[in-house]
XYZ file of C-alpha atoms in Angstrom:
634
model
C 114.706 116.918 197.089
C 117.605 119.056 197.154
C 117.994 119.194 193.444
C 115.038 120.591 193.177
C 113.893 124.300 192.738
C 111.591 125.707 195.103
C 109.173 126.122 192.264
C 109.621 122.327 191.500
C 108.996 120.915 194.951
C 105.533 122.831 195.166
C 104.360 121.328 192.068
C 105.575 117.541 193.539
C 103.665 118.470 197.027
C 100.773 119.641 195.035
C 100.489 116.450 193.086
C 101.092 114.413 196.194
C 97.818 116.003 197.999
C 96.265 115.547 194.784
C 97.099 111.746 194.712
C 96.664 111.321 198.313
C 93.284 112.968 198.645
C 92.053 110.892 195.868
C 92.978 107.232 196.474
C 92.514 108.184 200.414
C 89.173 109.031 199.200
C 88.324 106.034 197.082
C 89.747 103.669 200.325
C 86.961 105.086 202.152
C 84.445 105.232 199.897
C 85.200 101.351 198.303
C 87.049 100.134 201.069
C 85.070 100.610 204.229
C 81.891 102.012 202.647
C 82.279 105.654 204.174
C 80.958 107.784 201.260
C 80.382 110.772 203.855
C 84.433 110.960 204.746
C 85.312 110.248 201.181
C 83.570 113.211 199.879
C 84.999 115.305 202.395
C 89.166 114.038 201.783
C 88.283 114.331 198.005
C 87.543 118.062 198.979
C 90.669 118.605 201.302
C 93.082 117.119 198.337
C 91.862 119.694 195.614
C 91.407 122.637 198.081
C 95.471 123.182 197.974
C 95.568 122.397 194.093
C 92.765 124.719 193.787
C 94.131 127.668 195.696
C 97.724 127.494 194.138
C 95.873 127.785 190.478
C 93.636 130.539 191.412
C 97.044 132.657 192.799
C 98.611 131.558 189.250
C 95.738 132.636 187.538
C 96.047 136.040 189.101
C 99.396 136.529 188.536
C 98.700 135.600 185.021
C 95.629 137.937 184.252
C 98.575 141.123 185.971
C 100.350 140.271 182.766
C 98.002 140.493 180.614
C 97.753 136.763 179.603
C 94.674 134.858 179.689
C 95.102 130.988 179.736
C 93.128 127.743 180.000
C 93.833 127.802 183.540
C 90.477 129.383 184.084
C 89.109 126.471 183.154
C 90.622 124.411 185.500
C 89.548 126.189 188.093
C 86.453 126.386 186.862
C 85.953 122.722 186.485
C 87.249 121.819 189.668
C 85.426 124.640 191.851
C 82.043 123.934 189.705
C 82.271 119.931 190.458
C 82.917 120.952 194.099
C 79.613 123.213 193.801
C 77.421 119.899 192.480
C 78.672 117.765 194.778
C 81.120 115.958 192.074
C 83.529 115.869 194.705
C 85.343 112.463 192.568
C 85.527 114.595 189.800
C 87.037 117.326 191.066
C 89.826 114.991 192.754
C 90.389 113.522 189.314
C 90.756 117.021 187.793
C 92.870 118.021 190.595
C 95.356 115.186 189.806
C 95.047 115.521 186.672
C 95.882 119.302 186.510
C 98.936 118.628 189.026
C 99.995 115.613 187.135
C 100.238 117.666 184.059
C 102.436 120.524 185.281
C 104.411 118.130 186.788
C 104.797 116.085 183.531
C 105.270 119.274 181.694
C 108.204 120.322 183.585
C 109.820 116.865 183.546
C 109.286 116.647 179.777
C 110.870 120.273 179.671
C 113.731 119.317 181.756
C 113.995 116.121 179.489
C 114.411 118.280 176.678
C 116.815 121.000 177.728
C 119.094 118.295 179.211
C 121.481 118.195 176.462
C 121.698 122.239 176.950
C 122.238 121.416 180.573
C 125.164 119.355 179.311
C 126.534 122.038 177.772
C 126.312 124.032 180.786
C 127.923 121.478 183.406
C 131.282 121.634 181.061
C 132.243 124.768 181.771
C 135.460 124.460 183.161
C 136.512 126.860 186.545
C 140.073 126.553 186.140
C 143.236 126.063 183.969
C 146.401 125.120 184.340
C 149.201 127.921 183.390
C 152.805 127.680 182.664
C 154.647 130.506 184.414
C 158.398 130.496 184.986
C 159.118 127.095 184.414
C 156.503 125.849 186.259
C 152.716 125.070 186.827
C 150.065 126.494 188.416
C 146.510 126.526 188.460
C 144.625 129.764 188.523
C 140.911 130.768 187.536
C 139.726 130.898 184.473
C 139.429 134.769 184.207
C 142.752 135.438 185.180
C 143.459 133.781 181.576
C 145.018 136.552 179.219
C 145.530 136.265 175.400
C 149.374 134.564 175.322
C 149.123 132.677 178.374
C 150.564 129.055 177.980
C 148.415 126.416 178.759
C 148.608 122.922 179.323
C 145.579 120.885 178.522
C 145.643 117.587 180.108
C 144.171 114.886 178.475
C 140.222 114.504 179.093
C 140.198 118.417 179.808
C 138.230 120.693 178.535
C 139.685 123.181 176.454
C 138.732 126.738 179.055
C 139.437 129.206 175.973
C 139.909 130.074 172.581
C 143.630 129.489 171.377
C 146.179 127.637 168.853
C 148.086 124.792 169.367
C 151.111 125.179 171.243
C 152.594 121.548 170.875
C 153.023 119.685 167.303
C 149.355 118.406 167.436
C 146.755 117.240 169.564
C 143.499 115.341 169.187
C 139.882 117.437 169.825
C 136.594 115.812 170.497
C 134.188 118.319 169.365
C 130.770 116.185 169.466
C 129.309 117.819 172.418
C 129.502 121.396 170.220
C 129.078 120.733 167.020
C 128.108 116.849 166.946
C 131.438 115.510 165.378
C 131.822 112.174 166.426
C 135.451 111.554 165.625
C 138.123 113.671 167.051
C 139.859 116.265 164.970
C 143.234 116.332 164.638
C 144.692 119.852 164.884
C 148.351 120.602 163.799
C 150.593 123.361 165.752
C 149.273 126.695 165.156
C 145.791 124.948 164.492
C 142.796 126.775 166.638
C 141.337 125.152 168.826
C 138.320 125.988 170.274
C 137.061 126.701 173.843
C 134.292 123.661 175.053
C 136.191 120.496 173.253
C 137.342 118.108 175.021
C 141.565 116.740 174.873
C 141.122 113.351 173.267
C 144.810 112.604 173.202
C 148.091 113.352 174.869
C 148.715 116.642 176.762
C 149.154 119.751 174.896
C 150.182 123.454 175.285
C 147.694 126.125 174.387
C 148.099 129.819 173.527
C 145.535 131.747 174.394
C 144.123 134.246 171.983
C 141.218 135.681 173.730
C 140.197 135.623 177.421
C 137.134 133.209 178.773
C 134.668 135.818 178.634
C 135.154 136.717 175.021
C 135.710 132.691 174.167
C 133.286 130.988 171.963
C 132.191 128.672 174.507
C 131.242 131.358 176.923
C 129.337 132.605 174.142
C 127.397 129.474 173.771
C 126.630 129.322 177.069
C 125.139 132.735 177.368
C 123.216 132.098 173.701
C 121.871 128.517 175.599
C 121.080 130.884 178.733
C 118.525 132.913 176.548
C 117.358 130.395 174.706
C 116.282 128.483 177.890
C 114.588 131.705 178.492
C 112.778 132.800 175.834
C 109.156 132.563 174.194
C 107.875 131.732 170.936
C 105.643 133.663 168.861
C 103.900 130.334 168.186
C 103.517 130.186 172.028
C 101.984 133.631 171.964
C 99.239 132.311 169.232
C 98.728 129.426 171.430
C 97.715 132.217 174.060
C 95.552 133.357 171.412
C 93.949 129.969 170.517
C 93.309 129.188 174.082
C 91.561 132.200 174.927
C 89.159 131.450 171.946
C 89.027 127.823 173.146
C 88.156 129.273 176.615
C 85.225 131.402 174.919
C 84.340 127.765 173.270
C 84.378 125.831 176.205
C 82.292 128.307 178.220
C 79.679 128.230 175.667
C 79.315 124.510 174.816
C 79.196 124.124 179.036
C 76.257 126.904 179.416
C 74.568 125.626 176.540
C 74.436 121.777 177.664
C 73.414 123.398 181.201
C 70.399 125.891 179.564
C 69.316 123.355 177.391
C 68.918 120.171 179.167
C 68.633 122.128 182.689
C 71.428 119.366 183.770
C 74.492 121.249 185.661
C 76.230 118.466 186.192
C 76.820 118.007 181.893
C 78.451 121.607 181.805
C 81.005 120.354 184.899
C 81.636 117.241 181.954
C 82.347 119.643 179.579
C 84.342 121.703 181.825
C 86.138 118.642 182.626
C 87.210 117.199 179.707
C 88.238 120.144 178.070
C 91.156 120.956 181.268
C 94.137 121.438 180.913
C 94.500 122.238 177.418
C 97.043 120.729 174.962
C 97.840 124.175 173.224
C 99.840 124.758 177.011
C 101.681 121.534 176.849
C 102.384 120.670 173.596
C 104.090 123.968 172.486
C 106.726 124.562 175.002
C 107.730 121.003 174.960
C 108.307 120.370 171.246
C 110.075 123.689 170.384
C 112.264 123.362 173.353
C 113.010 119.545 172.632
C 114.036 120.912 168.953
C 116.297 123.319 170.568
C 118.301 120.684 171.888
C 117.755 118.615 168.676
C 119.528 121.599 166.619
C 122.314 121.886 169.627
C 123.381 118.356 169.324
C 123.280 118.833 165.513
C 126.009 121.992 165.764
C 123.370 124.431 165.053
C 122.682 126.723 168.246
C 119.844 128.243 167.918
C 119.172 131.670 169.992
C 115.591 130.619 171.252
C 112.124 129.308 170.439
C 111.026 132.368 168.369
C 114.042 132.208 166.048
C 113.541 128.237 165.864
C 110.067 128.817 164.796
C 111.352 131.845 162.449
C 113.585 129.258 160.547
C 111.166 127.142 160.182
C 108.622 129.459 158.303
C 111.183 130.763 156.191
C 110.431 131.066 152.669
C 113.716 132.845 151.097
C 117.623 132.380 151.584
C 120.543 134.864 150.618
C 123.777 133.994 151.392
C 127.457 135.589 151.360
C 129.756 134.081 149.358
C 133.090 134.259 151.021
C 133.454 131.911 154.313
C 129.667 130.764 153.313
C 129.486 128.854 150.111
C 133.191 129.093 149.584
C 135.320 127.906 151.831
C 137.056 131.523 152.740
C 140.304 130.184 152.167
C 142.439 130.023 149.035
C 143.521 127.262 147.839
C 146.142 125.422 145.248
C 144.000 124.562 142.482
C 146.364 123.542 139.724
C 150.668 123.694 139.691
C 152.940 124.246 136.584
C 156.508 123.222 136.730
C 159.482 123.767 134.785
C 163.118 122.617 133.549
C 162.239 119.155 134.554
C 161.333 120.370 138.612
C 158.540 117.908 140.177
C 155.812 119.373 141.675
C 156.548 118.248 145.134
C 159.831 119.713 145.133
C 158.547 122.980 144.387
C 155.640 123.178 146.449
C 158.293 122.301 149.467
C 160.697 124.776 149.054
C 158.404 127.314 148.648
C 156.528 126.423 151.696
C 159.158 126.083 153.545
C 159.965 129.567 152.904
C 156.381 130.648 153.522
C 156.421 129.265 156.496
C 158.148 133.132 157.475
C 154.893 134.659 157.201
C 151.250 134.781 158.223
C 149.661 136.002 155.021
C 146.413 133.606 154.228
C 147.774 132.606 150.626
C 151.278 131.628 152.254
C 149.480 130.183 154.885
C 147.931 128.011 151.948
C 150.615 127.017 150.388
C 152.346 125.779 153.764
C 148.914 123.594 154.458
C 149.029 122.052 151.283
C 152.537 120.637 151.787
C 151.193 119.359 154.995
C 148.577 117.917 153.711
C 150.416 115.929 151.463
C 152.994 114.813 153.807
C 156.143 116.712 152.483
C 158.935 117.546 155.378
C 159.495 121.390 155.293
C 163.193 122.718 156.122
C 163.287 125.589 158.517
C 164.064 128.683 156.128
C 166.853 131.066 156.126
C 167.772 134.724 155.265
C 163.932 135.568 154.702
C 163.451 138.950 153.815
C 159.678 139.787 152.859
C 158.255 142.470 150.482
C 154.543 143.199 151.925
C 152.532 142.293 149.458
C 154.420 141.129 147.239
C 156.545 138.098 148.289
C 159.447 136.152 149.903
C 163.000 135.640 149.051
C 165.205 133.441 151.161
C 166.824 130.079 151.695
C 165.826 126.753 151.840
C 167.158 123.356 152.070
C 170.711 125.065 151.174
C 168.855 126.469 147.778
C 167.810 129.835 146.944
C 163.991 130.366 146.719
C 162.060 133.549 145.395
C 158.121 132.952 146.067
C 155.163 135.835 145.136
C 153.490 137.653 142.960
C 154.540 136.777 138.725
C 155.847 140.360 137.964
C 158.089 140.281 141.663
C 159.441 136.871 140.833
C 160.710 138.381 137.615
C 162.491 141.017 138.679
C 164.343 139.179 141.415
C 165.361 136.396 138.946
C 166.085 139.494 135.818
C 164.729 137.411 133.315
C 161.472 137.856 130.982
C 158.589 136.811 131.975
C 157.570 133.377 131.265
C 154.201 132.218 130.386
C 151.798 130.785 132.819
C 148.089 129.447 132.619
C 145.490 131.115 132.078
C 143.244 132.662 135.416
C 139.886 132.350 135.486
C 137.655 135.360 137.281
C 138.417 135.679 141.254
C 142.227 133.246 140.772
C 145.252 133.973 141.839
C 148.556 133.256 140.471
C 151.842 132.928 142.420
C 155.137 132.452 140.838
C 158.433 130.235 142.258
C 161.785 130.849 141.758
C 164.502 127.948 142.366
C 168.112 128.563 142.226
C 168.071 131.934 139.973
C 165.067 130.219 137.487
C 161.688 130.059 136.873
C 160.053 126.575 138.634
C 156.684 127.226 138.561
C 153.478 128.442 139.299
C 150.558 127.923 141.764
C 146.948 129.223 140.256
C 145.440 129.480 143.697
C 141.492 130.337 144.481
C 138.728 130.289 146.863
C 137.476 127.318 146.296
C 133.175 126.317 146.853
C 132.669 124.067 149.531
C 132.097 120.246 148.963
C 128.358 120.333 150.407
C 127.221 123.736 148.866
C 125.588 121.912 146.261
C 123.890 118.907 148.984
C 122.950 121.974 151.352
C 120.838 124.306 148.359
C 119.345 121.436 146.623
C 118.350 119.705 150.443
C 116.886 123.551 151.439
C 114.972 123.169 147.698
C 113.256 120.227 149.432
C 112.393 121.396 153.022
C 109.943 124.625 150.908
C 112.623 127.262 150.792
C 111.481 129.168 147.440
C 113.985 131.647 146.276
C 117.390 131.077 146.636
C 119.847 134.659 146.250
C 124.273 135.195 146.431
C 124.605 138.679 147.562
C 128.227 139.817 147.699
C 130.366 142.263 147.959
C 132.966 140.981 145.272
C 132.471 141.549 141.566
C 130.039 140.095 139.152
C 132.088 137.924 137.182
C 133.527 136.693 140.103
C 130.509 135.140 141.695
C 128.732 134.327 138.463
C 131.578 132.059 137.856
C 131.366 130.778 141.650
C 127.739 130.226 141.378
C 127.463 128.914 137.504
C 125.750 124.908 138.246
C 124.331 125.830 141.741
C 120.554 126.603 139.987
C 120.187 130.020 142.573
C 117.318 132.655 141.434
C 119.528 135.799 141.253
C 123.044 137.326 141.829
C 123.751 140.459 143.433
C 127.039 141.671 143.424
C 129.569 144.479 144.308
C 127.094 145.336 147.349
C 127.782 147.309 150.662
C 126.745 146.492 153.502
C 123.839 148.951 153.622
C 122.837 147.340 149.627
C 122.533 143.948 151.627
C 120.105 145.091 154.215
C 117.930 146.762 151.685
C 118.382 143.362 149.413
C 116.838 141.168 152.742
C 114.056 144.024 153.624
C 113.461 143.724 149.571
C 113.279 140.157 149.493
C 110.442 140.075 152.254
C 107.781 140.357 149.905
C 108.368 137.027 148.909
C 108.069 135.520 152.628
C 110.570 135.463 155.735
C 113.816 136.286 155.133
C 117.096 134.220 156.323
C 120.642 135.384 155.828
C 123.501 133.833 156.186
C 127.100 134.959 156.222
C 130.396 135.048 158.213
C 131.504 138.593 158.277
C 131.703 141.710 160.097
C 130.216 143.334 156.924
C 127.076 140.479 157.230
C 126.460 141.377 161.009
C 123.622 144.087 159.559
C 121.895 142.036 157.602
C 121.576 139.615 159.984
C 120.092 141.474 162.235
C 117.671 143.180 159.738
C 116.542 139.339 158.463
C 113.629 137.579 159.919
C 116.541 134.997 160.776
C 120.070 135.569 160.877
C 122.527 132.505 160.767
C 126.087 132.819 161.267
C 129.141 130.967 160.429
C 130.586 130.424 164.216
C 133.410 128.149 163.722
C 135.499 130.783 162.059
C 133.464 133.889 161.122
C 133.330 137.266 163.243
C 132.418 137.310 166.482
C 129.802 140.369 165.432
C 128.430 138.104 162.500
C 127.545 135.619 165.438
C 126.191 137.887 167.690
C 123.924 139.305 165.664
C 122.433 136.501 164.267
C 120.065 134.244 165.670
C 121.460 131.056 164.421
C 124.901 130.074 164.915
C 126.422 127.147 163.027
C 129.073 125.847 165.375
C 130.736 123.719 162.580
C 132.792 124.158 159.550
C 130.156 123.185 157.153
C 127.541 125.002 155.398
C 125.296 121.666 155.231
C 124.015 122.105 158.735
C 121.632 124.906 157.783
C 119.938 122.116 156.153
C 120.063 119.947 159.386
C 118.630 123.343 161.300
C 116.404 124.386 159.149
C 115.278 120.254 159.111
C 115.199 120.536 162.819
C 113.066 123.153 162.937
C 110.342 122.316 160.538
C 109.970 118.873 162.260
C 109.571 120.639 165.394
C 107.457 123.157 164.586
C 105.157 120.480 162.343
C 105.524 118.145 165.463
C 104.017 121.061 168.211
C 101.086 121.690 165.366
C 100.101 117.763 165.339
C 99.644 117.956 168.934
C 97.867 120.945 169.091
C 95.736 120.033 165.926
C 94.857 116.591 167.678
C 94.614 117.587 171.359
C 92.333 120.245 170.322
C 90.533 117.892 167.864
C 89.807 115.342 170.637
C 89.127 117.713 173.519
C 86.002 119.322 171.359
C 84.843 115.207 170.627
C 84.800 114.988 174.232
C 83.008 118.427 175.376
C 80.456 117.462 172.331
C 79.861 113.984 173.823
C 79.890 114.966 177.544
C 77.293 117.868 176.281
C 75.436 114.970 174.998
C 75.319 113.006 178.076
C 77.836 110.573 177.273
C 80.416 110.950 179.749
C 80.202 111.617 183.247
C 82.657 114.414 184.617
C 84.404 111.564 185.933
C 84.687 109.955 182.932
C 85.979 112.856 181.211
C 88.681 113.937 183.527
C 89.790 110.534 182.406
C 90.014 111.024 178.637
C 91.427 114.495 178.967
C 94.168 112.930 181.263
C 94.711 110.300 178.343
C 94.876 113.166 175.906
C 97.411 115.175 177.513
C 99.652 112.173 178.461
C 99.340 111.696 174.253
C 100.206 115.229 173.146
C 103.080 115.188 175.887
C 104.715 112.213 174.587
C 104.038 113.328 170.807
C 105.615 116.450 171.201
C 108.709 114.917 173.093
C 109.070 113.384 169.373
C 110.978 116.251 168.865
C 114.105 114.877 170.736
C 114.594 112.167 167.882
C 114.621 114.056 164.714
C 117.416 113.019 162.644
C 117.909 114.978 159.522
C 118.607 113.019 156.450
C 121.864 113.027 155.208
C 123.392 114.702 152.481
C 122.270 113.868 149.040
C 124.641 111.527 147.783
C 123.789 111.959 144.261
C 125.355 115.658 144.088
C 129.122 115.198 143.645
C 131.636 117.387 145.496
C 132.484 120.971 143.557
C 136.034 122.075 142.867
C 135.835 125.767 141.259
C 138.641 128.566 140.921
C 136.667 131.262 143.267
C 138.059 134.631 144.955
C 141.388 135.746 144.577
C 142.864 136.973 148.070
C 144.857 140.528 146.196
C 148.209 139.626 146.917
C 149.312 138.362 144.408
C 148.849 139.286 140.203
């Protein structure tokens, strides 16, 4: 029993005094016809059960909580009073049994969290003059060298050092294919090396990393408490009330005591205790597996309830990235050609539209030539060498003046594009219209949220109204608000609450307040600000927009699952007071049924562990739309 808490291995001695005292007692009582010694062991196994509840129950009423605990103990010491001695044994196993079950079913639930714990990695292996050595994880500084051995876990947050490598990210974000990530690629801390050995630079240390973050976010959600837990208090002190009376009424009326120990009975433990705990924390893990890390119970709950969404634009439903949307070329250049000399010369700087241009030719498989005699203008553009051919690549009035000819026309931007302008040998190649473009599963993810009861969808961002009316135009939201501060986007969610809860989602540093000031806060992890994540109380640990409808999924069937269980528990514990008021059951009988009740609501709420969400609607095509320029170029 070593992997066992202390806490733990009283609960499995408890039940195993429980168990022994009553079968001991049924040996002698069935066995060898000694009803005298069998009502005595029957005592001695729910005197230890009985004592350990009665210390709970004081610790319990020092907090201020008030539980259906009391009547457990009530049961059990009342049958002990009448001489139900069988009873009480049943009870006694029964109550034991169920905190047992309820902390295996717990522990069942939380052990994908677990698995997120048990991969944190202790070491990593540096490169330092020429060699190798392995040294703890926080003595990892942003530009160390790694090597990442295949099947390692990556320790921290960094880019690829080597020409690629191959990431299996399922056990964060639920991926089940790895990801292959170029050089300079990030790569982030938790996935696992699915192919050869790679370098890695690190760009933050382990503490700041993103899976040190997840681990601390799992660490609080393990240890937090849901409001609906808190009503479940509620519920079970009125149940208590209920219980009480339907027990001293059967008593007063029929002058029987022994039908208030049935109701007593069959109405202990409670499935409002059980049911709860076990099916929010089961959809905690659900979400986890899903990519969506949710910062406890309460804000699983939260999501679940919530009634209205606003969301950023850029990083949220746009991709945050710009993007080649359409290319122009001219005096008979193809458009391969020109896209690969002037990546090739972008290649010289880190500027997200060059960075663009460069993944582009990537992604279409064109070899870029290392350029030469790069001189940059900030903000403006590149001119250099590529391929032995001169190359001039920026903004349309900078390309001009370089080449000293008129400008040339180009097409036409719409609101929030870009246009970049290529030079080739001393004339005009072509153009790039470049944007931000919306994400493929914006669409899938509003019109899915539509269907899981979220009312009132809202874009509130900080970029002009044009802009995002053209971004949004097809997407069916309920309003636009646009050129907003920070401060205009808290008032916007603390607005908004009239309607119902409040969730907010964004990526930025300029989101992190309105996070915090919505009844739930969901951040884009993968690549938004680290203060965007920490102030919300959602993280999506994936690229993709679409798992807010998995979460918010997640949640509602969990939430709807620890509600059936309470509904019915509750439902059948009050048949079974009314017909053990009634003389119908014995208290033996309904220790019995109560046992079968809890067992039930246990094994309902665990439910919670196989929620799939649906997948994305198929019938909503992918959306390609000129979005926000970047303001370099013009």
């Amino acid at each position: 029993m070593s992997g066992y808490s202390a806490g733990e291995k009283l609960k499995i001695a408890l039940l195993a005094v429980a168990l022994g005292g009553l079968f001991g007692g049924l040996l002698l009582a069935y066995g060898i016809d000694r009803p005298e010694l069998a009502t005595t062991v029957w005592a001695l196994g729910v005197g230890p059960v009985l004592v350990a509840l009665l210390v709970e129950i004081l610790h319990s009423l020092r907090r201020g909580e008030v539980g259906l605990d009391i009547v457990a103990a009530l049961s059990m010491s009342a049958a002990l009073l009448f001489g139900e001695t069988l009873a009480a044994a049943v009870v006694a196993v029964m109550y034991s049994g169920g905190t047992f079950l309820e902390s295996f079913a717990e522990g069942r639930a939380r052990r994908e969290m677990r698995d997120l714990l048990a991969r944190v990695p202790r070491t990593a292996t540096r490169h330092i003059n020429g060699a190798l050595e392995d040294v703890p994880l926080d003595a990892v500084a942003p530009g160390d060298r790694l090597l990442i051995r295949q099947g390692d876990v990556v320790p921290v947050d960094g880019t690829v050092g080597s020409s690629v490598a191959f990431l299996d990210t399922s056990a964060l974000t639920g991926e089940s294919l790895p990801v292959r990530v170029e050089e300079g690629g990030d790569a982030m801390s938790g996935s696992t090396n699915a192919g050869e050995a790679f370098d890695l630079l690190a760009t933050r240390p382990a503490a700041d990393s993103t899976y040190a973050g997840i681990v601390r976010l799992v660490e609080q959600a393990q240890a937090s408490k849901a409001p609906m837990s808190r009503l479940a208090d509620r519920w079970s002190l009125a149940f208590l009330l209920v219980t009480v009376a339907i027990a001293f009424s059967a008593w007063w009326v029929t002058g029987d005591p022994i039908r208030a120990v049935a109701v007593l009975v069959v109405a202990t433990p409670c499935p409002l205790i059980l049911a709860v705990p076990v099916a929010l924390v089961a959809g905690l893990s659900r979400a986890a597996h899903h990519g969506v890390l949710i910062k406890g119970a309460g804000p699983l709950e939260a999501m679940a309830r919530a009634r209205t969404l606003i969301l950023d634009k850029t990083g949220t439903l746009t991709d945050g990235r710009p993007k080649i949307v359409s290319v122009s070329t001219y005096n008979g250049m193809a458009a391969d050609d020109v896209l690969r000399l002037a990546a090739a010369l972008e290649q010289a700087t880190k500027h997200p539209v060059a960075q663009a241009i460069v993944q582009e030719a990537r992604e279409r498989g064109l070899a870029l030539p290392v350029p030469t005699e790069v001189a940059e203008t900030p903000g403006e553009g590149l001119v250099g060498r590529a391929d032995n051919r001169s190359v001039v690549v920026g903004g349309h009035r900078f390309v001009s003046q370089h080449l000293g000819r008129t400008a040339m026309g180009h097409p036409a931007l719409g609101a929030g594009s870009v246009l970049v302008a290529v030079g080739i040998d001393g004339g005009f190649a072509g153009h790039f219209v470049m944007a931000d473009p919306l994400r493929d599963d914006s669409l899938g993810m509003l019109s899915g949220l539509r269907r899981q009861g979220i009312e009132r969808i809202l874009l509130a961002t900080g970029d002009r109204r044009d802009v995002a009316k053209r971004i949004t135009e097809g997407l069916g939201l309920d309003g636009i608000r646009a050129d907003l501060s920070p401060n205009e986007k808290v008032l916007l969610v603390l607005t908004e609450r009239k309607h119902g809860p409040v969730m907010m989602v964004g990526d930025g540093v300029n989101d992190a307040p309105a996070l915090a000031a919505a009844d739930i806060g969901v951040a884009m992890g993968a690549r938004g600000a680290a203060a965007s994540a920490e102030a919300a109380d959602v993280v999506l640990l994936v690229d993709s927009v679409d798992r807010l409808r998995a979460g918010v999924e997640i949640a509602r069937g969990a939430r709807r699952i620890a509600l059936q269980s309470v509904v019915v528990g509750i439902g059948l514990s009050v048949i079974g007071m009314i017909a053990a008021a009634l003389g119908y059951l014995s208290p033996v009988q309904g220790a019995l049924i109560q046992e079968a009740i809890d067992v039930a609501v246990i094994l309902n709420a665990l439910r919670a562990l196989r929620i799939e969400p649906a997948p994305a609607d198929p019938d909503h095509p992918s959306l390609r739309s000129s979005k926000e320029g970047m303001g370099r170029f013009g």
